[in-house]
Coordinates of C-alpha atoms in Angstrom, one line a residue:
Chain A
M1 CA -9.9 14.0 -28.9
E2 CA -8.4 14.8 -25.5
F3 CA -10.8 14.7 -22.5
S4 CA -10.0 16.1 -19.1
R5 CA -10.6 13.9 -16.1
R6 CA -13.7 16.0 -15.4
E7 CA -15.1 15.3 -18.8
T8 CA -14.2 11.6 -18.6
L9 CA -16.0 11.4 -15.3
A10 CA -19.1 13.1 -16.7
L11 CA -19.1 10.7 -19.6
G12 CA -18.8 7.8 -17.3
L13 CA -21.5 9.0 -15.0
G14 CA -24.3 8.1 -17.4
A15 CA -24.0 10.5 -20.2
A16 CA -24.9 9.0 -23.5
V17 CA -22.7 6.1 -24.3
V18 CA -23.0 6.8 -28.0
T19 CA -21.3 10.1 -28.6
V20 CA -22.6 11.7 -31.7
M21 CA -20.9 14.4 -33.7
P22 CA -23.0 17.5 -33.9
F23 CA -25.5 17.8 -36.8
S24 CA -24.4 20.4 -39.3
V25 CA -25.8 21.7 -42.6
N26 CA -24.1 23.7 -45.3
A27 CA -25.7 26.3 -47.4
A28 CA -23.2 25.5 -50.2
A29 CA -25.1 22.2 -50.5
D30 CA -28.1 24.1 -51.9
D31 CA -25.9 25.8 -54.4
V32 CA -24.6 22.4 -55.7
I33 CA -28.2 21.2 -56.0
A34 CA -29.3 24.4 -57.8
T35 CA -26.4 24.1 -60.3
F36 CA -27.4 20.5 -61.1
T37 CA -31.1 21.0 -61.4
G38 CA -31.3 24.7 -62.5
G39 CA -33.8 25.2 -59.7
A40 CA -36.3 22.6 -61.1
D41 CA -38.6 20.7 -58.9
M42 CA -37.5 17.3 -57.6
A43 CA -39.8 14.3 -57.3
D44 CA -39.3 12.2 -54.2
T45 CA -39.7 8.8 -56.0
G46 CA -37.7 7.2 -58.7
I47 CA -34.3 7.2 -56.9
E48 CA -33.0 5.1 -54.1
L49 CA -30.2 6.0 -51.8
T50 CA -28.7 3.3 -49.6
A51 CA -26.5 4.3 -46.6
P52 CA -26.0 2.9 -43.1
E53 CA -28.0 4.5 -40.3
I54 CA -24.8 4.7 -38.2
A55 CA -21.5 4.7 -39.9
E56 CA -18.9 2.3 -38.6
N57 CA -16.4 5.0 -39.3
G58 CA -16.9 8.4 -41.0
N59 CA -13.7 7.9 -43.0
T60 CA -15.1 5.1 -45.2
V61 CA -18.9 4.9 -45.5
P62 CA -20.4 2.6 -48.1
V63 CA -23.3 4.2 -50.1
A64 CA -25.3 3.2 -53.1
V65 CA -27.5 5.0 -55.5
S66 CA -30.0 3.7 -58.1
A67 CA -32.4 5.5 -60.4
P68 CA -33.7 3.5 -63.4
G69 CA -33.7 5.6 -66.5
A70 CA -31.4 8.3 -65.2
S71 CA -28.7 9.9 -67.3
A72 CA -26.9 11.2 -64.2
I73 CA -26.9 11.1 -60.4
I74 CA -25.2 13.4 -58.0
L75 CA -24.3 12.7 -54.4
I76 CA -24.1 15.4 -51.8
A77 CA -23.0 15.4 -48.2
T78 CA -24.8 18.4 -46.8
G79 CA -22.7 18.6 -43.6
N80 CA -19.2 18.2 -45.2
P81 CA -16.9 21.2 -45.6
T82 CA -17.4 20.9 -49.3
P83 CA -20.8 19.2 -50.0
G84 CA -20.2 17.8 -53.5
V85 CA -19.2 14.1 -53.4
A86 CA -19.6 12.6 -56.8
Q87 CA -21.5 12.7 -60.1
F88 CA -22.2 9.5 -61.9
N89 CA -22.9 9.9 -65.6
F90 CA -24.3 6.7 -67.2
G91 CA -23.4 5.8 -70.8
P92 CA -25.3 3.7 -73.3
L93 CA -23.6 0.5 -72.0
A94 CA -24.5 1.0 -68.4
A95 CA -26.6 -2.0 -67.6
S96 CA -28.4 -0.1 -64.8
Q97 CA -28.3 3.4 -63.6
S98 CA -26.8 2.4 -60.3
A99 CA -23.5 2.6 -58.6
S100 CA -21.9 2.0 -55.2
T101 CA -18.9 3.8 -53.7
R102 CA -17.4 4.7 -50.3
I103 CA -17.3 8.2 -49.0
R104 CA -16.0 10.4 -46.1
L105 CA -18.5 12.1 -43.8
A106 CA -17.2 14.7 -41.5
G107 CA -20.0 14.3 -39.0
T108 CA -23.7 13.3 -38.6
Q109 CA -25.6 14.8 -41.5
D110 CA -28.0 14.2 -44.3
I111 CA -26.7 12.9 -47.6
V112 CA -28.7 13.6 -50.7
A113 CA -28.8 11.9 -54.1
I114 CA -30.4 13.6 -57.1
A115 CA -31.1 11.9 -60.4
Q116 CA -31.6 13.6 -63.7
M117 CA -33.9 11.5 -65.7
A118 CA -33.9 10.9 -69.4
D119 CA -36.9 13.2 -69.9
G120 CA -35.1 16.1 -68.1
S121 CA -37.0 15.8 -64.8
F122 CA -35.3 15.3 -61.4
A123 CA -35.8 13.0 -58.5
K124 CA -34.3 13.3 -55.0
A125 CA -33.6 11.0 -52.1
S126 CA -31.9 11.7 -48.8
A127 CA -30.7 9.7 -45.8
T128 CA -29.4 10.7 -42.4
V129 CA -26.1 9.1 -41.4
K130 CA -24.9 9.2 -37.8
V131 CA -21.2 9.5 -37.5
T132 CA -19.9 8.6 -34.1
I133 CA -16.7 9.1 -32.1
G134 CA -15.1 5.7 -31.6
G135 CA -14.2 4.3 -28.3
C136 CA -10.5 3.6 -28.5
G137 CA -8.1 5.1 -30.9
G138 CA -10.8 7.2 -32.5
Chain B
M1 CA 3.0 10.7 -60.8
A2 CA 1.8 9.6 -57.3
S3 CA 3.6 6.4 -56.2
G4 CA 2.0 3.1 -55.2
V5 CA -1.1 3.8 -57.3
K6 CA -2.4 0.5 -58.6
P7 CA -5.8 -0.4 -60.0
R8 CA -7.7 -3.6 -59.1
V9 CA -10.7 -4.5 -61.2
K10 CA -13.0 -7.6 -61.3
V11 CA -14.6 -8.4 -64.6
P12 CA -15.9 -11.9 -65.4
K13 CA -13.9 -13.7 -68.1
T14 CA -17.0 -14.6 -70.1
A15 CA -20.6 -13.5 -70.5
A16 CA -23.6 -14.3 -72.7
A17 CA -24.2 -11.6 -75.4
G18 CA -26.5 -9.0 -73.9
D19 CA -25.8 -9.9 -70.3
A20 CA -25.5 -7.4 -67.5
I21 CA -22.4 -7.9 -65.4
T22 CA -21.3 -6.4 -62.1
I23 CA -17.9 -4.8 -62.1
K24 CA -16.0 -3.9 -59.0
S25 CA -13.1 -1.5 -59.3
L26 CA -10.6 -0.2 -56.8
I27 CA -7.5 1.9 -57.1
S28 CA -4.9 2.5 -54.3
H29 CA -4.8 6.3 -54.0
K30 CA -4.5 8.5 -50.9
M31 CA -7.2 11.0 -52.0
E32 CA -5.6 13.8 -50.1
S33 CA -8.7 15.9 -49.4
G34 CA -7.0 19.3 -48.9
Q35 CA -8.6 19.5 -45.4
R36 CA -5.8 17.9 -43.4
K37 CA -2.9 19.8 -41.8
D38 CA 0.7 18.8 -41.4
K39 CA 2.7 18.8 -38.2
E40 CA 3.4 22.6 -38.6
G41 CA -0.2 23.4 -39.1
N42 CA -0.1 24.0 -42.8
L43 CA -2.8 22.7 -45.0
I44 CA -1.8 19.7 -47.1
P45 CA -2.9 20.5 -50.6
R46 CA -5.6 18.6 -52.3
S47 CA -4.5 15.8 -54.5
I48 CA -7.1 13.3 -55.6
I49 CA -8.4 11.2 -58.4
N50 CA -11.1 13.5 -59.9
R51 CA -12.5 11.4 -62.6
F52 CA -13.1 7.7 -63.4
T53 CA -14.3 6.5 -66.8
V54 CA -15.3 3.1 -68.1
E55 CA -15.6 2.3 -71.8
F56 CA -16.4 -0.9 -73.6
N57 CA -15.2 -1.2 -77.2
G58 CA -15.1 2.6 -77.4
Q59 CA -18.6 3.2 -75.9
S60 CA -19.2 4.8 -72.5
V61 CA -20.4 2.8 -69.6
L62 CA -19.7 5.2 -66.8
D63 CA -18.1 8.6 -66.4
M64 CA -17.8 9.6 -62.7
A65 CA -16.6 12.9 -61.3
M66 CA -15.0 12.4 -57.9
E67 CA -14.6 15.0 -55.1
P68 CA -12.4 14.9 -52.0
A69 CA -15.3 13.2 -50.1
I70 CA -14.6 10.0 -51.9
S71 CA -12.7 7.8 -49.5
T72 CA -9.0 6.8 -49.8
N73 CA -8.6 3.9 -52.2
P74 CA -11.7 4.8 -54.3
Y75 CA -14.0 1.9 -54.8
V76 CA -16.8 2.0 -57.5
Q77 CA -19.2 -0.8 -58.3
F78 CA -21.6 -0.6 -61.2
E79 CA -23.3 -2.7 -63.9
A80 CA -22.3 -3.0 -67.6
L81 CA -23.9 -4.4 -70.6
V82 CA -21.9 -6.9 -72.7
P83 CA -23.3 -6.8 -76.3
E84 CA -20.3 -8.6 -77.8
A85 CA -16.7 -9.7 -76.9
G86 CA -14.3 -6.9 -76.3
D87 CA -12.3 -4.8 -73.9
F88 CA -13.3 -2.8 -70.9
V89 CA -11.0 0.2 -70.4
F90 CA -10.9 1.7 -67.0
T91 CA -9.2 5.2 -66.6
W92 CA -8.5 7.2 -63.6
Y93 CA -7.5 10.9 -63.8
D94 CA -5.3 12.4 -61.1
D95 CA -5.3 16.1 -60.0
D96 CA -1.6 16.1 -60.7
G97 CA -2.2 15.2 -64.4
S98 CA -1.3 11.6 -64.1
V99 CA -3.6 9.1 -65.8
Y100 CA -3.9 5.5 -64.7
D101 CA -5.6 2.8 -66.7
T102 CA -6.2 -0.9 -67.0
T103 CA -7.9 -3.0 -69.6
K104 CA -9.9 -6.2 -69.0
S105 CA -11.1 -8.4 -71.8
I106 CA -14.3 -10.4 -71.9
A107 CA -15.3 -13.2 -74.2
I108 CA -18.7 -14.3 -75.2
G109 CA -19.5 -17.8 -74.1
Chain C
M1 CA -0.9 17.7 -12.5
T2 CA -2.8 16.2 -9.6
K3 CA -2.6 12.6 -8.8
P4 CA -4.6 10.5 -11.3
M5 CA -8.0 9.4 -10.2
G6 CA -6.8 5.9 -10.9
N7 CA -9.1 3.2 -9.7
T8 CA -12.1 5.4 -9.1
L9 CA -12.1 6.6 -12.7
T10 CA -11.6 3.1 -14.1
A11 CA -14.4 1.7 -11.9
I12 CA -16.8 4.4 -13.0
A13 CA -15.9 4.2 -16.6
L14 CA -16.2 0.4 -16.6
A15 CA -19.5 0.6 -14.7
A16 CA -20.9 2.8 -17.4
V17 CA -19.6 0.4 -20.1
A18 CA -20.9 -2.6 -18.3
F19 CA -24.4 -1.2 -18.0
S20 CA -24.7 -0.2 -21.6
T21 CA -26.7 -2.2 -24.1
V22 CA -24.9 -5.0 -25.9
A23 CA -24.8 -3.8 -29.5
A24 CA -26.3 -5.7 -32.4
A25 CA -23.5 -8.0 -33.4
D26 CA -25.0 -10.7 -35.6
E27 CA -24.1 -13.6 -33.4
A28 CA -25.2 -16.1 -36.0
A29 CA -23.3 -14.7 -38.9
D30 CA -20.8 -16.8 -40.7
L31 CA -17.7 -15.5 -42.6
V32 CA -17.3 -17.1 -46.0
I33 CA -14.9 -15.4 -48.3
N34 CA -15.4 -15.3 -52.1
G35 CA -18.3 -17.7 -51.6
D36 CA -16.1 -20.7 -50.9
Q37 CA -13.5 -20.1 -48.2
E38 CA -15.1 -20.6 -44.8
M39 CA -13.4 -19.0 -41.8
V40 CA -13.5 -20.3 -38.3
I41 CA -14.7 -17.3 -36.4
R42 CA -15.7 -18.9 -33.2
T43 CA -14.2 -21.9 -31.4
A44 CA -13.4 -23.3 -28.1
A45 CA -10.8 -21.3 -26.1
P46 CA -7.3 -22.8 -26.2
E47 CA -6.3 -24.7 -23.1
H48 CA -4.2 -22.0 -21.6
L49 CA -7.2 -19.7 -21.6
S50 CA -10.0 -22.2 -20.8
D51 CA -10.1 -21.1 -17.1
V52 CA -11.3 -17.6 -18.1
L53 CA -13.0 -18.0 -21.4
D54 CA -15.2 -20.7 -23.0
E55 CA -15.2 -19.4 -26.5
I56 CA -12.9 -17.3 -28.5
N57 CA -14.3 -15.4 -31.5
S58 CA -13.1 -13.1 -34.3
G59 CA -13.3 -9.3 -34.3
W60 CA -15.3 -9.7 -37.5
L61 CA -18.4 -10.5 -35.4
Y62 CA -18.3 -7.2 -33.6
R63 CA -18.5 -5.0 -36.7
K64 CA -21.6 -3.6 -38.5
D65 CA -23.1 -5.5 -41.4
E66 CA -21.7 -3.1 -44.0
T67 CA -18.2 -3.6 -42.6
Q68 CA -18.6 -7.4 -42.4
L69 CA -19.6 -7.4 -46.1
L70 CA -16.3 -5.7 -47.1
Q71 CA -14.3 -8.7 -46.0
M72 CA -16.4 -11.3 -47.8
D73 CA -15.2 -10.6 -51.3
D74 CA -11.6 -10.1 -52.3
F75 CA -12.7 -7.3 -54.7
D76 CA -14.7 -5.5 -52.0
N77 CA -11.8 -5.9 -49.5
P78 CA -9.6 -2.8 -49.8
G79 CA -6.8 -4.6 -48.0
M80 CA -6.3 -6.8 -51.1
I81 CA -5.0 -4.0 -53.3
F82 CA -2.0 -4.0 -50.9
V83 CA -1.6 -7.7 -51.4
D84 CA -1.3 -6.9 -55.2
L85 CA 1.3 -4.2 -54.5
A86 CA 3.3 -6.6 -52.3
Q87 CA 3.2 -9.2 -55.1
D88 CA 5.0 -6.7 -57.3
A89 CA 7.5 -6.1 -54.5
W90 CA 7.9 -9.9 -54.0
N91 CA 9.1 -10.2 -57.6
A92 CA 11.2 -7.0 -57.6
V93 CA 14.9 -7.1 -57.3
D94 CA 16.1 -5.0 -54.4
G95 CA 19.5 -4.6 -52.6
S96 CA 23.2 -5.2 -53.2
E97 CA 22.7 -9.0 -53.8
E98 CA 20.5 -8.4 -56.8
K99 CA 17.8 -10.6 -55.5
S100 CA 14.1 -10.5 -55.1
C101 CA 12.0 -12.4 -52.5
A102 CA 11.2 -14.7 -55.4
S103 CA 14.9 -15.5 -56.0
C104 CA 14.9 -17.7 -52.9
H105 CA 11.3 -18.2 -52.1
D106 CA 9.9 -18.9 -55.6
N107 CA 6.1 -18.5 -55.7
V108 CA 4.6 -17.0 -52.5
E109 CA 1.6 -19.3 -52.7
D110 CA 3.7 -22.4 -52.4
T111 CA 6.5 -21.3 -50.0
M112 CA 4.6 -19.1 -47.6
K113 CA 1.6 -21.4 -47.1
G114 CA 1.2 -21.9 -43.3
V115 CA 3.9 -19.4 -42.3
R116 CA 1.7 -16.7 -40.9
A117 CA -0.3 -19.2 -38.9
V118 CA 2.7 -20.0 -36.6
Y119 CA 4.1 -16.5 -36.1
P120 CA 5.4 -15.0 -33.9
K121 CA 7.8 -17.9 -33.3
W122 CA 11.1 -18.9 -31.8
N123 CA 14.1 -18.4 -34.1
E124 CA 16.8 -20.8 -33.0
T125 CA 19.7 -19.0 -34.8
A126 CA 18.7 -15.6 -33.5
G127 CA 17.9 -17.0 -30.0
E128 CA 14.7 -15.1 -29.7
V129 CA 11.1 -15.0 -30.6
R130 CA 10.6 -13.3 -34.0
T131 CA 7.6 -11.7 -35.6
L132 CA 6.9 -11.9 -39.3
A133 CA 8.1 -8.3 -39.8
H134 CA 11.4 -9.0 -38.0
Q135 CA 11.9 -12.0 -40.3
I136 CA 11.1 -10.0 -43.4
N137 CA 13.6 -7.4 -42.4
D138 CA 16.2 -10.1 -41.6
C139 CA 15.9 -11.5 -45.1
R140 CA 16.1 -8.1 -46.6
E141 CA 19.1 -7.0 -44.7
N142 CA 21.1 -10.3 -44.6
Q143 CA 20.0 -12.1 -47.7
M144 CA 19.2 -9.3 -50.1
G145 CA 21.5 -6.6 -48.9
A146 CA 18.5 -4.3 -49.0
E147 CA 17.4 -1.6 -46.6
K148 CA 15.1 -2.6 -43.8
W149 CA 11.5 -1.5 -44.1
K150 CA 9.9 0.7 -41.4
Y151 CA 8.2 -1.8 -39.0
T152 CA 4.8 -0.2 -39.3
G153 CA 5.2 1.3 -42.8
G154 CA 3.1 0.6 -45.9
K155 CA 5.6 -1.7 -47.6
M156 CA 5.9 -3.9 -44.5
T157 CA 2.2 -4.2 -43.8
A158 CA 1.6 -5.0 -47.5
M159 CA 4.2 -7.7 -47.5
E160 CA 2.8 -9.1 -44.2
A161 CA -0.6 -9.1 -45.9
L162 CA 0.7 -11.0 -48.9
I163 CA 2.3 -13.6 -46.7
S164 CA -0.6 -13.8 -44.4
V165 CA -3.2 -14.4 -47.1
Q166 CA -1.4 -17.6 -48.0
S167 CA -2.4 -18.9 -44.5
R168 CA -5.9 -17.6 -44.7
G169 CA -8.4 -20.1 -43.5
M170 CA -5.7 -22.1 -41.6
P171 CA -5.9 -22.1 -37.8
V172 CA -3.7 -19.8 -35.8
D173 CA -1.2 -22.1 -34.1
V174 CA 1.6 -20.3 -32.2
A175 CA 3.8 -22.2 -29.9
I176 CA 3.7 -21.1 -26.2
D177 CA 6.0 -23.7 -24.8
G178 CA 9.7 -24.7 -25.2
P179 CA 12.1 -21.9 -25.9
A180 CA 9.2 -19.4 -26.5
Q181 CA 7.7 -20.0 -23.1
S182 CA 9.4 -17.2 -21.1
T183 CA 8.6 -14.7 -23.8
W184 CA 5.0 -15.9 -23.8
E185 CA 4.8 -15.5 -20.0
Q186 CA 6.2 -12.0 -20.3
G187 CA 3.5 -11.2 -22.8
K188 CA 0.8 -12.6 -20.5
E189 CA 1.9 -10.5 -17.6
M190 CA 1.8 -7.4 -19.8
Y191 CA -1.7 -8.3 -21.0
Y192 CA -3.0 -8.4 -17.4
S193 CA -1.1 -5.4 -16.1
R194 CA -3.0 -2.2 -15.6
T195 CA -1.2 0.7 -17.2
G196 CA -1.5 4.4 -17.8
Q197 CA -3.4 7.2 -16.2
L198 CA -6.6 5.3 -17.0
E199 CA -5.1 2.2 -15.3
L200 CA -6.5 -0.2 -17.8
S201 CA -5.1 -3.5 -18.8
C202 CA -5.8 -5.3 -22.1
A203 CA -7.9 -7.7 -20.1
N204 CA -10.1 -5.0 -18.6
C205 CA -11.6 -4.3 -22.0
H206 CA -11.0 -7.4 -24.1
E207 CA -11.5 -10.2 -21.6
E208 CA -13.9 -8.6 -19.1
N209 CA -16.0 -6.4 -21.4
F210 CA -16.0 -7.8 -25.0
G211 CA -19.5 -7.4 -26.4
N212 CA -20.1 -4.2 -24.6
M213 CA -19.8 -0.7 -26.0
I214 CA -17.0 1.7 -25.2
R215 CA -18.5 5.0 -26.3
A216 CA -19.5 4.1 -29.8
D217 CA -17.2 1.2 -30.4
H218 CA -18.2 -2.4 -30.1
L219 CA -15.5 -4.1 -28.0
S220 CA -14.1 -7.3 -29.4
Q221 CA -11.9 -9.8 -27.7
G222 CA -8.9 -8.1 -29.2
Q223 CA -7.8 -11.0 -31.3
I224 CA -5.1 -10.5 -33.9
N225 CA -5.9 -13.4 -36.2
G226 CA -7.0 -10.9 -38.8
F227 CA -3.9 -8.8 -38.8
P228 CA -2.6 -7.0 -40.7
V229 CA -6.0 -5.3 -40.8
Y230 CA -7.4 -2.7 -43.1
R231 CA -8.9 -0.1 -40.8
L232 CA -11.7 2.1 -42.1
K233 CA -10.4 4.8 -39.8
N234 CA -7.1 5.3 -41.5
A235 CA -7.9 3.6 -44.8
K236 CA -4.7 1.5 -44.7
L237 CA -3.3 -1.8 -43.4
N238 CA -2.1 -1.9 -39.8
N239 CA 0.0 -4.5 -38.1
A240 CA -0.2 -5.7 -34.5
H241 CA 2.5 -3.5 -33.1
A242 CA 1.0 -0.4 -34.7
R243 CA -2.3 -1.2 -33.0
F244 CA -0.7 -2.1 -29.6
K245 CA 1.1 1.2 -29.7
G246 CA -2.2 3.0 -30.1
C247 CA -4.0 1.0 -27.4
V248 CA -1.3 1.6 -24.9
R249 CA -1.3 5.3 -25.8
D250 CA -5.1 5.3 -25.2
T251 CA -4.6 4.3 -21.6
R252 CA -2.6 7.5 -21.3
A253 CA 0.6 5.6 -20.8
E254 CA 4.1 6.0 -22.4
T255 CA 3.7 3.7 -25.3
Y256 CA 6.2 1.1 -26.5
K257 CA 8.1 1.0 -29.8
P258 CA 6.9 -1.2 -32.6
G259 CA 9.4 -4.0 -33.0
S260 CA 10.5 -3.8 -29.4
P261 CA 10.9 -7.0 -27.2
D262 CA 7.9 -5.9 -25.1
F263 CA 5.6 -5.8 -28.1
V264 CA 7.0 -9.1 -29.4
A265 CA 6.2 -10.7 -26.2
L266 CA 2.7 -9.2 -26.2
E267 CA 2.1 -10.2 -29.8
L268 CA 3.0 -13.8 -29.0
Y269 CA 0.7 -13.9 -26.1
V270 CA -2.2 -12.2 -27.9
A271 CA -1.7 -14.4 -30.9
S272 CA -1.9 -17.5 -28.6
R273 CA -5.3 -16.3 -27.3
G274 CA -6.5 -16.8 -30.9
N275 CA -5.1 -20.3 -31.4
G276 CA -7.8 -22.2 -33.3
L277 CA -9.4 -19.2 -35.0
S278 CA -8.7 -19.0 -38.8
V279 CA -6.1 -16.6 -40.1
E280 CA -8.3 -13.9 -41.6
A281 CA -5.8 -11.5 -42.9
P282 CA -6.1 -9.1 -44.5
S283 CA -9.2 -8.4 -42.4
V284 CA -11.4 -5.2 -42.5
R285 CA -12.3 -3.5 -39.2
N286 CA -13.2 0.0 -38.1

């Protein structure tokens, strides 16, 4: 990002040191959720979503999901240009219904994980991840 | 076939029958998201791994659909049951039709 | 363009940085790789530096917990996939002489042990200080009859990682005296020279302000014991010259060319600031 000298001065003069990308939400995220759940209610227990509070770098953010007894879990980045991130389908030889991966986040946003349980019900967890502008070289 | 695509998977050499083991998998792949632009300002088309499957002796452990938000060099960690000795087969499916796979054997002991 | 604000801007920027809170680096954390390879990540500053620093420490300490974890297991570390790719390249025949690296150098684990720890170093035949990348290209061109690799390209950084990991855990130990001395002194002068529209020297950030935040980045000492480094930002391996080029550009200066004598001198000097720290390559940073 190119800053004019005026902007650099403003930053240096006590503006927030941590520069945070603007929060954004995407209506397409709701569509992705609706496709997965068919509009059903989602319980707020039964699924865990682990993500850092502040991402070291938005290009590679480690996240983990876990929902004992789930047949599938979807992961959504509500602030990304396209919100769908992944869908984990667990087979009979999965030892646990959990997985970790690394994702790209375009800016500060909520990420959402929804599990479909064996009995057909759904559970949802979300986490806010701050994505910052780095200091030097991005 | 994308070049320089190589899998890297960690599976223990042995396990007790019925054990749960942790498997770490990585594959070198650019995961071109379709959001980036080239020097002339044209969108670079999407080209990613879109699916990752893990099977053990023919039974499914994990079947994962990936979208462009998965980072370059996709990493997936998960747990698998080891009912008997056998082979884990890991398969990655590329947008361009390529299929990459690797097999890791595990013994009971 | 009006005259740069120069010192005023730097002073204000640095004042803001200096007053910011020290971010939560886990000062007590230890780096043990794969459960058994312990890295030296903090140690007494080498003699040539002891007048300005008591302790030198690894960039690993300045990263968030999640990033630190990535380097602690060779199957979590994304840089290791490139070590695998370079192992294939090591064994592959390339060039007019129908040789591979292995043809002369056998197993990389045996012949390359300790090599990375002493680079950059004086090459008597060439009459200059050479970096690892220079040496790799020298072998390719003159021994293998193969095309040189791009200095900062993927093939080069992967090969640097393969060679570096054979020294992992060994202390960085580059020579700063003898025939290398004048190059070292040139690098030292560069390190302390302010440059660019922002008039920043390497030392302004990495010696005077490590531990502080520069915007959202936690400033390290700028050590290169972990290079080539897998950066989360570009999801690939980066070598020292690639990073220097970016740093110089970030001061809004005309940057230097990777492989150039300027960067060789700078790399020798910066490497020597880490003498005593373990080679950590391939490391994982932001």
